[in-house]
Amino acid sequence: MRTLAIGLAALALLGGRKTEGPDTQINAAQKLADGTFYAGADMNGKSVAMAVGDALRVELESIPTAGYVWQVAGQPDFLEHVGDGMRATDPEVQDQPGYTGGNHYLSFDFRATAPGTGTLTLVEGRPWELEAGEPPEGNFALTVTVTG
């Protein structure tokens, strides 16, 4: 019961906001229809090149109902964190009334504000465990190059 309460608290902290994303997780830095660069899990350790003003969405799977969430651990000064959200990994099942739990995609949106090259890093874990010094359950790093 306590795990359920903690998971629900984690969802409340995320605001339960759904984000628009591809129908399935894309496994490359691609541009979505709105021009946003999209980076999924297999972009870990890779790089993306974009221009000033372009948008970047990093979307990673997690289990927020068990307290596991991705958090931005470091970002270059030229990337502005403009929002984040969540969407179900299996909407047909997870959007049913009364359904609780399950994996979700957590997304982080950034806008390139100036030229530069740097690494965007995210870590996955339960926030209270990370704050207590526990190692993260997952790591994600993406080198971002922004040109003028």
CSV table of C-alpha atoms in Angstrom, one decimal:
chain,number,residue,atom,x,y,z
A,1,MET,CA,0.0,0.0,0.0
A,2,ARG,CA,2.8,2.4,0.9
A,3,THR,CA,4.4,1.8,-2.6
A,4,LEU,CA,1.2,2.7,-4.2
A,5,ALA,CA,0.9,5.9,-2.2
A,6,ILE,CA,4.5,6.8,-3.1
A,7,GLY,CA,3.9,6.1,-6.8
A,8,LEU,CA,0.7,8.2,-6.8
A,9,ALA,CA,2.6,11.0,-5.1
A,10,ALA,CA,5.3,10.8,-7.9
A,11,LEU,CA,2.5,11.1,-10.5
A,12,ALA,CA,1.0,14.1,-8.8
A,13,LEU,CA,4.4,15.8,-8.7
A,14,LEU,CA,4.7,15.3,-12.5
A,15,GLY,CA,1.3,16.8,-12.9
A,16,GLY,CA,-0.1,13.9,-14.8
A,17,ARG,CA,0.3,16.0,-18.0
A,18,LYS,CA,0.3,13.9,-21.2
A,19,THR,CA,2.6,14.9,-24.0
A,20,GLU,CA,2.3,14.4,-27.6
A,21,GLY,CA,4.8,12.0,-29.0
A,22,PRO,CA,5.2,9.6,-31.9
A,23,ASP,CA,2.9,6.6,-32.0
A,24,THR,CA,5.8,4.5,-30.9
A,25,GLN,CA,9.1,5.4,-29.4
A,26,ILE,CA,11.4,6.5,-32.2
A,27,ASN,CA,15.0,5.2,-31.9
A,28,ALA,CA,16.9,8.1,-33.5
A,29,ALA,CA,17.1,11.8,-33.3
A,30,GLN,CA,14.4,12.7,-35.8
A,31,LYS,CA,12.3,15.8,-36.3
A,32,LEU,CA,8.6,15.4,-35.3
A,33,ALA,CA,5.9,17.0,-37.5
A,34,ASP,CA,6.1,20.2,-35.5
A,35,GLY,CA,9.9,20.5,-36.1
A,36,THR,CA,11.0,19.3,-32.7
A,37,PHE,CA,14.1,17.1,-32.6
A,38,TYR,CA,13.2,13.9,-30.8
A,39,ALA,CA,15.7,11.7,-28.9
A,40,GLY,CA,14.6,8.3,-27.5
A,41,ALA,CA,16.5,5.8,-25.3
A,42,ASP,CA,18.8,4.6,-28.0
A,43,MET,CA,20.2,8.1,-28.5
A,44,ASN,CA,22.1,7.6,-25.1
A,45,GLY,CA,25.7,8.4,-25.7
A,46,LYS,CA,25.1,9.9,-29.1
A,47,SER,CA,24.8,13.4,-30.5
A,48,VAL,CA,22.3,15.7,-32.2
A,49,ALA,CA,23.0,18.9,-34.1
A,50,MET,CA,20.4,21.7,-34.2
A,51,ALA,CA,20.1,25.4,-34.7
A,52,VAL,CA,19.4,28.3,-32.4
A,53,GLY,CA,15.6,28.4,-31.8
A,54,ASP,CA,15.1,24.7,-32.4
A,55,ALA,CA,13.3,22.5,-29.9
A,56,LEU,CA,14.5,19.2,-28.5
A,57,ARG,CA,12.4,16.5,-26.7
A,58,VAL,CA,14.1,13.7,-24.8
A,59,GLU,CA,11.6,10.9,-24.0
A,60,LEU,CA,12.6,8.0,-21.8
A,61,GLU,CA,10.6,5.1,-20.4
A,62,SER,CA,10.2,4.8,-16.6
A,63,ILE,CA,7.9,3.5,-13.9
A,64,PRO,CA,6.7,6.6,-12.2
A,65,THR,CA,4.0,4.7,-10.3
A,66,ALA,CA,6.8,2.9,-8.4
A,67,GLY,CA,8.6,6.2,-7.8
A,68,TYR,CA,11.2,5.8,-10.6
A,69,VAL,CA,11.4,9.0,-12.6
A,70,TRP,CA,14.0,10.6,-14.9
A,71,GLN,CA,15.5,13.9,-13.8
A,72,VAL,CA,17.7,16.4,-15.5
A,73,ALA,CA,21.1,16.1,-13.9
A,74,GLY,CA,23.0,18.6,-16.1
A,75,GLN,CA,22.4,20.7,-19.1
A,76,PRO,CA,24.4,23.1,-21.2
A,77,ASP,CA,23.7,26.8,-20.6
A,78,PHE,CA,22.5,27.2,-24.2
A,79,LEU,CA,19.6,24.8,-23.6
A,80,GLU,CA,16.5,26.2,-21.8
A,81,HIS,CA,14.4,23.6,-20.1
A,82,VAL,CA,10.9,24.7,-21.2
A,83,GLY,CA,8.7,21.8,-20.0
A,84,ASP,CA,8.1,18.1,-19.3
A,85,GLY,CA,5.3,15.6,-19.5
A,86,MET,CA,4.3,12.0,-19.6
A,87,ARG,CA,2.4,9.6,-21.8
A,88,ALA,CA,1.4,6.0,-21.4
A,89,THR,CA,3.5,3.3,-23.1
A,90,ASP,CA,0.3,1.3,-23.9
A,91,PRO,CA,-2.5,3.8,-24.1
A,92,GLU,CA,-5.2,1.3,-25.2
A,93,VAL,CA,-4.8,-0.4,-21.8
A,94,GLN,CA,-3.5,2.3,-19.6
A,95,ASP,CA,-6.2,4.9,-20.5
A,96,GLN,CA,-9.0,2.5,-19.4
A,97,PRO,CA,-11.1,3.8,-16.4
A,98,GLY,CA,-9.7,2.4,-13.2
A,99,TYR,CA,-6.3,1.3,-14.6
A,100,THR,CA,-3.4,2.2,-12.4
A,101,GLY,CA,0.3,1.6,-12.7
A,102,GLY,CA,2.4,0.7,-15.7
A,103,ASN,CA,5.4,2.1,-17.5
A,104,HIS,CA,5.2,5.6,-19.0
A,105,TYR,CA,7.3,7.7,-21.3
A,106,LEU,CA,8.6,10.8,-19.4
A,107,SER,CA,9.5,13.7,-21.7
A,108,PHE,CA,11.8,16.8,-21.3
A,109,ASP,CA,11.5,19.7,-23.7
A,110,PHE,CA,14.3,22.1,-24.4
A,111,ARG,CA,14.9,25.1,-26.6
A,112,ALA,CA,18.3,26.0,-28.1
A,113,THR,CA,19.0,29.7,-27.1
A,114,ALA,CA,22.6,30.1,-28.3
A,115,PRO,CA,25.4,28.3,-30.2
A,116,GLY,CA,27.5,25.8,-28.4
A,117,THR,CA,28.3,22.2,-27.7
A,118,GLY,CA,27.6,20.4,-24.5
A,119,THR,CA,26.2,17.3,-22.8
A,120,LEU,CA,22.6,17.0,-21.6
A,121,THR,CA,22.4,14.4,-18.8
A,122,LEU,CA,19.5,12.7,-17.1
A,123,VAL,CA,19.3,10.2,-14.3
A,124,GLU,CA,16.6,7.7,-13.4
A,125,GLY,CA,15.7,6.8,-9.8
A,126,ARG,CA,13.5,7.5,-6.9
A,127,PRO,CA,14.1,11.1,-6.0
A,128,TRP,CA,14.4,10.4,-2.2
A,129,GLU,CA,17.0,7.7,-2.9
A,130,LEU,CA,19.0,9.8,-5.2
A,131,GLU,CA,19.0,12.6,-2.6
A,132,ALA,CA,20.3,10.1,0.0
A,133,GLY,CA,23.2,9.3,-2.3
A,134,GLU,CA,22.0,6.1,-3.8
A,135,PRO,CA,23.3,5.5,-7.4
A,136,PRO,CA,20.8,6.1,-10.2
A,137,GLU,CA,19.0,3.2,-11.8
A,138,GLY,CA,19.6,4.6,-15.2
A,139,ASN,CA,21.8,7.3,-17.0
A,140,PHE,CA,21.2,9.1,-20.2
A,141,ALA,CA,23.7,11.4,-21.9
A,142,LEU,CA,23.2,13.3,-25.2
A,143,THR,CA,25.8,15.6,-26.8
A,144,VAL,CA,24.0,18.6,-28.2
A,145,THR,CA,25.6,20.9,-30.8
A,146,VAL,CA,23.8,24.2,-31.6
A,147,THR,CA,24.8,26.4,-34.5
A,148,GLY,CA,23.9,30.0,-35.1
